[in-house]
Coordinates of C-alpha atoms in Angstrom, one line a residue:
M1 CA -39.9 -21.3 -20.3
T2 CA -37.1 -19.3 -21.8
V3 CA -33.9 -18.7 -19.8
R4 CA -32.1 -15.5 -20.8
D5 CA -29.7 -15.4 -17.8
A6 CA -27.0 -17.8 -16.9
V7 CA -27.8 -20.4 -14.2
S8 CA -25.1 -20.9 -11.6
A9 CA -24.4 -23.6 -9.1
P10 CA -27.0 -24.3 -6.4
G11 CA -27.4 -21.7 -3.7
P12 CA -27.6 -22.4 0.0
D13 CA -31.2 -23.7 -0.3
G14 CA -30.2 -26.2 -3.0
E15 CA -32.0 -24.4 -5.8
A16 CA -30.1 -23.1 -8.9
R17 CA -29.6 -19.4 -8.7
R18 CA -29.9 -17.1 -11.7
V19 CA -26.9 -14.9 -12.1
T20 CA -26.3 -12.1 -14.5
R21 CA -23.2 -10.3 -15.6
R22 CA -24.7 -6.9 -15.0
F23 CA -23.5 -4.9 -12.0
P24 CA -26.0 -4.9 -9.1
L25 CA -28.0 -1.7 -8.5
F26 CA -26.8 -1.6 -4.9
T27 CA -23.4 -2.9 -3.6
R28 CA -23.9 -5.0 -0.6
D29 CA -20.4 -6.3 -0.1
T30 CA -16.8 -5.7 -1.1
A31 CA -14.2 -8.3 -1.8
R32 CA -11.3 -8.6 0.6
P33 CA -7.9 -7.8 -1.2
E34 CA -5.7 -10.8 -1.8
G35 CA -3.6 -11.4 1.2
G36 CA -6.0 -9.4 3.4
G37 CA -6.6 -12.3 5.8
R38 CA -5.5 -12.3 9.4
A39 CA -1.7 -12.3 9.9
A40 CA -2.1 -14.5 13.1
P41 CA -4.6 -17.2 14.0
S42 CA -8.2 -16.1 14.9
G43 CA -7.6 -17.1 18.6
A44 CA -4.9 -14.4 19.0
P45 CA -5.7 -11.0 20.4
A46 CA -6.7 -8.3 17.9
P47 CA -3.4 -6.4 17.9
A48 CA -1.5 -9.7 17.2
R49 CA -3.7 -10.4 14.3
Q50 CA -2.8 -7.1 12.7
W51 CA 0.9 -7.0 13.5
P52 CA 2.1 -6.0 10.0
I53 CA 0.1 -2.7 9.9
L54 CA 1.1 -2.0 13.5
A55 CA 4.8 -2.5 12.7
V56 CA 4.7 -0.1 9.7
T57 CA 2.6 2.4 11.7
G58 CA 4.9 2.2 14.6
L59 CA 8.0 2.9 12.4
V60 CA 6.2 5.8 10.8
G61 CA 5.2 7.2 14.2
L62 CA 8.8 6.9 15.4
G63 CA 10.0 8.7 12.3
L64 CA 7.5 11.5 12.9
L65 CA 8.7 11.7 16.5
L66 CA 12.3 12.0 15.4
T67 CA 11.3 14.6 12.8
A68 CA 9.5 16.6 15.5
L69 CA 12.6 16.3 17.8
D70 CA 14.7 18.1 15.1
A71 CA 16.3 15.0 13.6
F72 CA 14.7 15.7 10.2
K73 CA 16.8 13.5 8.0
A74 CA 16.8 10.5 10.2
G75 CA 13.0 10.8 10.8
T76 CA 12.0 11.1 7.2
L77 CA 14.5 8.4 6.2
L78 CA 12.8 6.1 8.8
I79 CA 9.4 7.0 7.3
G80 CA 10.6 5.9 3.9
I81 CA 12.2 2.8 5.3
A82 CA 8.9 1.9 7.0
L83 CA 7.0 2.1 3.7
L84 CA 9.7 -0.1 2.1
V85 CA 9.3 -2.6 5.0
G86 CA 5.6 -2.6 4.3
A87 CA 6.2 -3.3 0.6
A88 CA 8.6 -6.2 1.6
M89 CA 6.0 -7.7 4.0
R90 CA 3.3 -7.3 1.3
W91 CA 5.5 -9.2 -1.1
V92 CA 6.7 -12.0 1.2
L93 CA 3.9 -12.7 3.6
P94 CA 0.8 -14.5 2.4
D95 CA -1.6 -12.7 4.8
V96 CA -0.9 -9.2 6.1
G97 CA -4.2 -8.2 7.5
M98 CA -5.1 -4.5 7.1
L99 CA -1.8 -3.8 5.3
A100 CA -3.5 -5.2 2.2
V101 CA -5.5 -2.4 0.8
R102 CA -5.6 -3.1 -2.9
S103 CA -4.2 -5.9 -5.1
R104 CA -0.8 -7.2 -4.2
F105 CA 0.8 -5.6 -7.2
T106 CA -0.7 -2.2 -6.6
D107 CA 0.3 -2.3 -2.9
L108 CA 3.8 -3.2 -3.8
V109 CA 4.1 -0.4 -6.4
T110 CA 2.5 2.2 -4.1
Y111 CA 4.5 1.3 -1.0
G112 CA 7.7 0.8 -2.9
V113 CA 7.6 4.0 -5.0
L114 CA 6.5 6.2 -2.1
G115 CA 9.0 4.6 0.3
A116 CA 11.9 4.9 -2.1
T117 CA 11.0 8.5 -3.0
I118 CA 10.7 9.6 0.6
A119 CA 14.0 7.9 1.5
L120 CA 15.8 9.4 -1.5
L121 CA 14.5 12.9 -0.7
A122 CA 15.5 12.5 2.9
M123 CA 19.0 11.6 2.0
M124 CA 19.2 14.6 -0.5
A125 CA 17.9 17.2 2.0
Q126 CA 20.0 20.3 2.5
P127 CA 22.3 21.3 4.3
N128 CA 25.0 18.6 4.0
P129 CA 23.1 16.0 2.0
W130 CA 24.0 12.4 2.5
L131 CA 23.5 11.7 -1.2
E132 CA 24.2 13.9 -4.1
L133 CA 22.9 13.2 -7.6
P134 CA 24.4 15.6 -10.1
F135 CA 21.9 15.0 -12.8
L136 CA 19.2 16.4 -10.5
D137 CA 21.2 19.6 -10.1
D138 CA 21.5 19.9 -13.8
T139 CA 17.8 19.3 -14.2
L140 CA 17.0 22.0 -11.6
H141 CA 19.3 24.5 -13.3
F142 CA 17.8 23.7 -16.7
T143 CA 14.2 24.1 -15.5
I144 CA 14.8 27.3 -13.5
R145 CA 16.6 29.8 -15.7
T146 CA 16.5 33.5 -14.9

């Protein structure tokens, strides 16, 4: 008998399983992202197990409410801060539940860049910006010439 495929450790029935490096024809399962485990013990109620995503979603909801109530700068700044809080939780906590969507690095970069950009744009919003960056004005005047 010739074995062309690799043989792995024994399966649940005790027999050695043949494995191949080829991708399966049908995907039956997906891997949980690193850190995607429960944020609280399994005996806790469902909302408590997912408190990180609920905290970020709650802050974003509060920011959207403030924006709808005509506090545009404060609302959008809170949305940016919520994403930055999500990035900090993803970095510090070992398990963050559904806040873990991709790998830890990708989540950190995504939440961090989006949060910082939204917060920066919120502070630069007209009229009376809280933050002025002169090089952005120069860039705008350079790109839009009449």
